[in-house]
Short mmCIF file of C-alpha atoms in Angstrom, two decimals:
data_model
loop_
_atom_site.label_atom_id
_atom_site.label_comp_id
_atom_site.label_asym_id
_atom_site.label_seq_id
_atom_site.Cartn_x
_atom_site.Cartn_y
_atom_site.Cartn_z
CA UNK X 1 93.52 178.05 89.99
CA UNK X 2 96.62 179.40 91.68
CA UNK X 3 97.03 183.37 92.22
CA UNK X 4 99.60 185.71 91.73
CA UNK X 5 99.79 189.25 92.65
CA UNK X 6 101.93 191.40 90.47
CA UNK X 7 102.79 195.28 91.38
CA UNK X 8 103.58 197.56 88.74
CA UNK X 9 101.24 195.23 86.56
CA UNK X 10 100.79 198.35 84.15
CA UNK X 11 104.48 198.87 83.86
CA UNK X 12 106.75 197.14 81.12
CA UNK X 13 108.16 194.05 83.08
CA UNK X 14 104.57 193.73 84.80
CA UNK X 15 102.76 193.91 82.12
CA UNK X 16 104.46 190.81 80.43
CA UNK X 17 104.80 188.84 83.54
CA UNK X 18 101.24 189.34 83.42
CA UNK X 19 100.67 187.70 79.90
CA UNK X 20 103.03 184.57 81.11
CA UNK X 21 101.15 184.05 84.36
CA UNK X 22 98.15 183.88 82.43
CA UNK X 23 99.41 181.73 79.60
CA UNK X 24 100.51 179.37 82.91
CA UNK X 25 97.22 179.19 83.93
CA UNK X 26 97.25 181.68 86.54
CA UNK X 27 95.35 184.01 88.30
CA UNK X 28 96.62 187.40 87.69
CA UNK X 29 96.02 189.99 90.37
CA UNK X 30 97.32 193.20 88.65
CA UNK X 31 98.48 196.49 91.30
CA UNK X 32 99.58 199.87 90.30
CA UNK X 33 99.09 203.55 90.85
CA UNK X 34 100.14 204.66 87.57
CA UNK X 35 103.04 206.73 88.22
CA UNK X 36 104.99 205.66 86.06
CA UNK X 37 102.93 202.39 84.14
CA UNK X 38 100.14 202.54 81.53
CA UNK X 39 97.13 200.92 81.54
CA UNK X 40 97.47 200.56 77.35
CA UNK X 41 100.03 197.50 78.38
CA UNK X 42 97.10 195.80 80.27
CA UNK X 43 94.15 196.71 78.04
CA UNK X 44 94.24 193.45 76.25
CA UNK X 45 94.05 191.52 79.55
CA UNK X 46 91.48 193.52 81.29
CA UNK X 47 88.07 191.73 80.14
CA UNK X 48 89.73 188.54 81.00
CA UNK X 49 88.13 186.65 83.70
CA UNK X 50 91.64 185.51 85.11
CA UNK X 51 92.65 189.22 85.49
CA UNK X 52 91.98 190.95 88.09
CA UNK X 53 93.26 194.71 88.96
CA UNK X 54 93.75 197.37 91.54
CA UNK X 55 94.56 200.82 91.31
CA UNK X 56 96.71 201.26 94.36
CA UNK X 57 100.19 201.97 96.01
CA UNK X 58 101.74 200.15 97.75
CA UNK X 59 103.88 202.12 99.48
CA UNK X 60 100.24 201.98 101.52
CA UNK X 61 98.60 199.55 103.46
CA UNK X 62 97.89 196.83 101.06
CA UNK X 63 94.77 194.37 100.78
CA UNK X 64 94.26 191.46 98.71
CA UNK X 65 90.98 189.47 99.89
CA UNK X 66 90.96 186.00 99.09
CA UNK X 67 94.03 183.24 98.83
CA UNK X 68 97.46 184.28 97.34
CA UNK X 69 100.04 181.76 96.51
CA UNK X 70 102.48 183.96 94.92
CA UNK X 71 103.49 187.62 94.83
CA UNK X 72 105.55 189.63 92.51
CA UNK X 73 106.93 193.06 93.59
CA UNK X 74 107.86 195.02 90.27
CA UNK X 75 106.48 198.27 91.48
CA UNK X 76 108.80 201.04 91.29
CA UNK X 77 110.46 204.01 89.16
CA UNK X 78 112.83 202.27 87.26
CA UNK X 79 114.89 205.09 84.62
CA UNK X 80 117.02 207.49 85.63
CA UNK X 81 114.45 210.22 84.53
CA UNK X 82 112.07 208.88 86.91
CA UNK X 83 113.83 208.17 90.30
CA UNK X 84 115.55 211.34 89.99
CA UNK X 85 111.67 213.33 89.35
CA UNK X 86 110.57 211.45 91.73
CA UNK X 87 112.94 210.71 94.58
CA UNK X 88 110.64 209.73 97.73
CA UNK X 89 108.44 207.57 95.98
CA UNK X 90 111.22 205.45 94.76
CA UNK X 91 112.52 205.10 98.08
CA UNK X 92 109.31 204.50 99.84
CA UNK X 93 108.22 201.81 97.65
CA UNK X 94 111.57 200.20 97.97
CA UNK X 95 111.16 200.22 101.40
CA UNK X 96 107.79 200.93 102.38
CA UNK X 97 105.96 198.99 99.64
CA UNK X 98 108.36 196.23 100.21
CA UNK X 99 107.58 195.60 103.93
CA UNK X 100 103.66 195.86 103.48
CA UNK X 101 103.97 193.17 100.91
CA UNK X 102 106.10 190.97 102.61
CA UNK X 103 103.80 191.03 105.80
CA UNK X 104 100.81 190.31 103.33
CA UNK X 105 102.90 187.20 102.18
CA UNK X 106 103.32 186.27 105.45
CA UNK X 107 99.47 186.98 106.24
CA UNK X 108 98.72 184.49 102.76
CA UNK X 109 101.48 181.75 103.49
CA UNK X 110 102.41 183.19 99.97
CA UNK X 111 106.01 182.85 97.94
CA UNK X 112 107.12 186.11 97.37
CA UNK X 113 109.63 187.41 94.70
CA UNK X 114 111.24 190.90 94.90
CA UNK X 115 112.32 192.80 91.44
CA UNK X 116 116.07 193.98 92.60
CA UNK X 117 118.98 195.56 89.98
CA UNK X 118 121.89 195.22 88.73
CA UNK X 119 122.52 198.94 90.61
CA UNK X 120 122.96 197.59 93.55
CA UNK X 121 126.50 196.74 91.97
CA UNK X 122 126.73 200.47 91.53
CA UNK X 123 129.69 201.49 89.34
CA UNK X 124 131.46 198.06 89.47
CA UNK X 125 134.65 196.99 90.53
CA UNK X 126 134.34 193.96 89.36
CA UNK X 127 134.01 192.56 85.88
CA UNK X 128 131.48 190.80 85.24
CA UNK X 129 129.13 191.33 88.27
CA UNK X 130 128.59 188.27 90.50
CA UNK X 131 126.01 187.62 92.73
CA UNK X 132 129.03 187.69 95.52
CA UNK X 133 129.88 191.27 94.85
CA UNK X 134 128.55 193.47 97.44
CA UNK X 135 128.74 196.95 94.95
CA UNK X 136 130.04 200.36 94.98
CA UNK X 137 127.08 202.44 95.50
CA UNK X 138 127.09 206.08 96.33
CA UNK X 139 124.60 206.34 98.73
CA UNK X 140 124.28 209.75 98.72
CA UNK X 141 124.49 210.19 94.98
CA UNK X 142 121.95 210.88 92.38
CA UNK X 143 121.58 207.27 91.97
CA UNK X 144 121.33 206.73 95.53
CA UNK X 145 117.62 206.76 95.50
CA UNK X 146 117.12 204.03 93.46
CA UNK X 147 120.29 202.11 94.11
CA UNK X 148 119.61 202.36 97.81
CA UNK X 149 116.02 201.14 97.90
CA UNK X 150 116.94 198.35 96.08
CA UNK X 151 119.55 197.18 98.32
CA UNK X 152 117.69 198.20 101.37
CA UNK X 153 114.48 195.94 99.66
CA UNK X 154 116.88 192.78 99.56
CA UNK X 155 117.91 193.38 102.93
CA UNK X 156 113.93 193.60 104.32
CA UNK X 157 113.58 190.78 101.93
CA UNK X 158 115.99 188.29 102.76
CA UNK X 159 115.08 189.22 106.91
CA UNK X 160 111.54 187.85 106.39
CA UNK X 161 113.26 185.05 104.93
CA UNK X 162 115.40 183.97 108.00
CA UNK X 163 113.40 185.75 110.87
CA UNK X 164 109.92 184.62 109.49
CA UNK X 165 110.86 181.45 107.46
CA UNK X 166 108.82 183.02 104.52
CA UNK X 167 109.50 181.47 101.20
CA UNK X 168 111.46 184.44 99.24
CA UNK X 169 113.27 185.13 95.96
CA UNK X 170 115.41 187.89 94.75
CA UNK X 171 116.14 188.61 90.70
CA UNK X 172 118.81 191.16 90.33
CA UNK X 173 117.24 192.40 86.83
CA UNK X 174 120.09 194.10 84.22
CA UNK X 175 118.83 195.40 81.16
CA UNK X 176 115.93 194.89 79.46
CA UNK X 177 114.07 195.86 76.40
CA UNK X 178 111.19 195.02 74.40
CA UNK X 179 107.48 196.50 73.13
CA UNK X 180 105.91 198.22 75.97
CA UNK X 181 109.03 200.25 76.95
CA UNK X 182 108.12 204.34 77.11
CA UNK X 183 109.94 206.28 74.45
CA UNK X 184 110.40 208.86 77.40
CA UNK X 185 111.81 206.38 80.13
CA UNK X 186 115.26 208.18 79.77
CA UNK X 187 116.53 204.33 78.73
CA UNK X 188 119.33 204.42 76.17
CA UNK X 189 117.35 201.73 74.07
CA UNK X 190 113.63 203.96 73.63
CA UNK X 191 115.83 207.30 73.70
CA UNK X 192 117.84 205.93 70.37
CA UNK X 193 115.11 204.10 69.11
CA UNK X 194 113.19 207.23 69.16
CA UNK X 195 116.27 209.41 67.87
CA UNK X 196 117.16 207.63 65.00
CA UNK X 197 113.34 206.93 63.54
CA UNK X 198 112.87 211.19 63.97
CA UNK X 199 116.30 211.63 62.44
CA UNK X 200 117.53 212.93 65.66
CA UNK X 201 120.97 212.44 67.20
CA UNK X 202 121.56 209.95 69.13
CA UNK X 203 122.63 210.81 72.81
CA UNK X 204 125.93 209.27 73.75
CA UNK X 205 127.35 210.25 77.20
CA UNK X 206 131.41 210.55 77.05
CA UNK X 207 132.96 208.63 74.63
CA UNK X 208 130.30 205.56 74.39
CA UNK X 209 133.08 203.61 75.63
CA UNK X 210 130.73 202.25 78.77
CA UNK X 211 129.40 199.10 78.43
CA UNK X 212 125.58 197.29 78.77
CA UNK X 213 124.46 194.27 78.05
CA UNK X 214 120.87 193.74 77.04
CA UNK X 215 118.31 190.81 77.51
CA UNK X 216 115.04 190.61 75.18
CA UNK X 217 112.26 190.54 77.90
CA UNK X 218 111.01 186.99 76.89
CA UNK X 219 114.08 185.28 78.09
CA UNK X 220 113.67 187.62 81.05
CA UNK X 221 110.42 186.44 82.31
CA UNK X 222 111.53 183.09 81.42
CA UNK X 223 114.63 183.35 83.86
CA UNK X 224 112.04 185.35 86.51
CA UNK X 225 109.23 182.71 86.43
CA UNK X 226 112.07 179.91 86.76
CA UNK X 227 113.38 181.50 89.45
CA UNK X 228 110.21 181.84 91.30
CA UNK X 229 109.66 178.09 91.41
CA UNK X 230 112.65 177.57 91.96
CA UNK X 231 113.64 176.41 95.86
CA UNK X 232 116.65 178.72 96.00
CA UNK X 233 116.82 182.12 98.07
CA UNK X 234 119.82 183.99 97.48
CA UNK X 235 119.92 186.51 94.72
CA UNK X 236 119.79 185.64 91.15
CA UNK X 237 121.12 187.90 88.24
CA UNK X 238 118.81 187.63 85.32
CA UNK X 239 120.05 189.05 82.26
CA UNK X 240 122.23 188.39 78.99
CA UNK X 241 126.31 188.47 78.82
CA UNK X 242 126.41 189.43 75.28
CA UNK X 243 128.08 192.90 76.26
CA UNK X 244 129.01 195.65 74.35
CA UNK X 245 129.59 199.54 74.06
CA UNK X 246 127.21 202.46 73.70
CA UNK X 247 128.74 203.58 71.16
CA UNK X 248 128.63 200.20 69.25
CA UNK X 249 124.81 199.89 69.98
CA UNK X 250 124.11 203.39 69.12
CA UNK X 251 125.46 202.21 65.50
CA UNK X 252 123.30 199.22 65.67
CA UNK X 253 120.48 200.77 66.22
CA UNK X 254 121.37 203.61 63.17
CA UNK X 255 121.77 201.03 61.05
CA UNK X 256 118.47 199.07 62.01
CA UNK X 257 116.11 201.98 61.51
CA UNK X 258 118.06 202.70 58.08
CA UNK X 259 117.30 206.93 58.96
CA UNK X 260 119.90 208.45 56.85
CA UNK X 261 119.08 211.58 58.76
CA UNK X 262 120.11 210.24 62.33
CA UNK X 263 123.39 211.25 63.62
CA UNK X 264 125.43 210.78 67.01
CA UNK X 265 125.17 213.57 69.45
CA UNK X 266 127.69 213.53 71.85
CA UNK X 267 127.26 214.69 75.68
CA UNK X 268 129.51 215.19 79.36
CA UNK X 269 129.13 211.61 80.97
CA UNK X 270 126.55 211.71 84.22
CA UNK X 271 127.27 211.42 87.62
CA UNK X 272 128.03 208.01 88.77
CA UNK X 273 126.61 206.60 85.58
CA UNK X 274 128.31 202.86 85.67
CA UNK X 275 131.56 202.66 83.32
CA UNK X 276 130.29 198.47 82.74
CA UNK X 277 127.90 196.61 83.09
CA UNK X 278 127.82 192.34 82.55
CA UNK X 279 126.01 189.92 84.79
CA UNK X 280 127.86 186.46 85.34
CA UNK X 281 124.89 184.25 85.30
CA UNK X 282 126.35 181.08 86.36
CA UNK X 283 124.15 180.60 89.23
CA UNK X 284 121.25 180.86 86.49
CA UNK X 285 122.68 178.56 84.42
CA UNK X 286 123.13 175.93 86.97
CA UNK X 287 120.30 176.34 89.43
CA UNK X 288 117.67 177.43 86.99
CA UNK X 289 119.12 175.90 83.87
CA UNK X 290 118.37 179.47 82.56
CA UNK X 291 120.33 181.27 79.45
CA UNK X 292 119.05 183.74 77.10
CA UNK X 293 117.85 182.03 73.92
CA UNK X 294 117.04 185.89 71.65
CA UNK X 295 120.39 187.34 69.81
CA UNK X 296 120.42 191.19 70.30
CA UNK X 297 120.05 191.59 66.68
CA UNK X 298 116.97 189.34 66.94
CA UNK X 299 115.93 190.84 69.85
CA UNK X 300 115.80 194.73 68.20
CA UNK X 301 114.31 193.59 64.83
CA UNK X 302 111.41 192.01 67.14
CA UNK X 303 110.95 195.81 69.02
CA UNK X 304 111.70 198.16 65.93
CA UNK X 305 107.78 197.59 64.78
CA UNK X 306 106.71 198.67 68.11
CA UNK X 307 108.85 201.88 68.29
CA UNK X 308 108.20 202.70 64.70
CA UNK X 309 104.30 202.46 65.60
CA UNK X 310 104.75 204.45 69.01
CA UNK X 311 106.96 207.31 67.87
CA UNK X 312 104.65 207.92 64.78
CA UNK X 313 101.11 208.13 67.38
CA UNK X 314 103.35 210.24 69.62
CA UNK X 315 104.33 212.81 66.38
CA UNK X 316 101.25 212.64 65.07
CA UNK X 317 99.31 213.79 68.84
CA UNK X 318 101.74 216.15 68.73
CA UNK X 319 101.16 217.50 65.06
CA UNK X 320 97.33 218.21 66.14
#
């Protein structure tokens, strides 16, 4: 039985690369300290003999007894709310956490894949974002943090590859959504999910004129798990093309949750917050044969059920 080691097992990605590895037949070795994961994603997996897991950071020396043929690093802050509450962790397991796993796949003989982001495009330039495009970050931005580790964890990353020979991939991840997401993230997709089902407004920054493009998570972890047995080393972006405007989605989503009570809420645009955002997956298409296969309007009628349960355990802890 092969063995895979995922960090940030407890987290939303995680958790469901988690599920596939053990659907494949995999060994799951599951790390996380919690900061920002749950361990209600993973409950269903714990008394599984094929999972395995580790309370642990890995921006710390990490250990892993026994044989490892694969490692996934998806350990890290990942919303806006968090990176910017917790600044130094996000770096240090960007950096950190990246370079003590990449010495244990060395130590294994192990394949390693490294989560990276469509941030490291920054505010874009260019329309839609190819793996070619080396980004407009501002490094010293609010962003930075996160932005910056994950450009500085391809960089570590792709050095092992040509200094060590160790067998790397990269997935530049844009963005995702699906059950397991926290309504507090700071995500557009939880915070209007969560908005329209209380009869909230709906936060849109500046005119909702920006742009995202979102991938269901299943084609996601299809496109990651191709990717890591895959032979190819350069980055990969991972995500869906179907683009479209805040603005547009935030009407979507009203008209989803059928809350005649939710309303748009308008607000001053962030700092640095990206104007567009659309991945040009032809690299996917050709060297993975990879596309997303779930419609955004399939997509959020599969993940309304899960938001509808969440928000109404969340009111009702709060109601006691």
């Amino acid at each position: 039985m092969r063995t895979v080691l995922i960090t940030g097992a407890a987290g939303f990605l995680g958790s469901h690369l988690s599920d596939r590895f053990i659907a494949e037949g995999f060994r799951v070795v599951g790390m996380d300290n919690l900061l920002t994961g749950s361990m209600d994603n993973i409950a269903h997996l714990m008394p599984l003999k094929e999972f395995e897991f580790y309370y642990h950071d890995v921006s710390k020396f990490v250990h892993v007894p026994g044989e490892l043929d694969y490692i996934l690093h998806f350990a890290s802050p990942a919303s806006p709310i968090d990176y910017l509450k917790m600044p130094i962790q996000t770096l240090k397991v960007g950096s950190l956490g990246t370079h003590n796993l990449l010495g244990l796949a060395r130590a294994k003989n192990a394949r390693m894949l490294i989560a990276s982001t469509s941030e490291v495009y920054g505010d874009p330039l260019e329309h839609p974002q190819q793996e070619t495009y080396w980004g407009n970050v501002n490094p010293v931005g609010p962003r930075g943090v996160y932005d910056e580790a994950k450009r500085f964890q391809e960089a570590m990353t792709m050095a092992y590859h040509t200094f060590h020979g160790l067998e790397t991939r990269i997935v530049r991840i844009f963005n995702t959504y699906g059950p397991r997401m926290r309504l507090n993230d700071g995500r557009v997709l939880p915070a209007f999910f969560s908005q329209a089902l209380r009869g909230q407004g709906l936060t849109v920054f500046g005119d909702g004129s920006q742009t995202r493009s979102f991938c269901y998570v299943d084609d996601l972890v299809e496109g990651i798990y191709r990717l890591l047995m895959s032979d190819y080393a350069q980055p990969v972006n991972i995500g869906n093309q179907d683009e479209t405007t805040i603005m547009q989605f935030a009407e979507e989503i009203m008209e989803l949750v059928g809350n005649p009570d939710a309303h748009l809420d308008r607000r001053p645009l962030p700092t640095d917050d990206p104007k567009v955002r659309q991945p040009d997956i032809s690299v996917a298409r050709k060297v993975l044969g990879w596309s997303p296969k779930i419609s955004r309007e399939e997509g959020l009628r599969r993940t309304l059920p899960y938001f509808r349960e969440t928000v109404a355990k969340a009111d009702a802890v709060t109601k006691s």
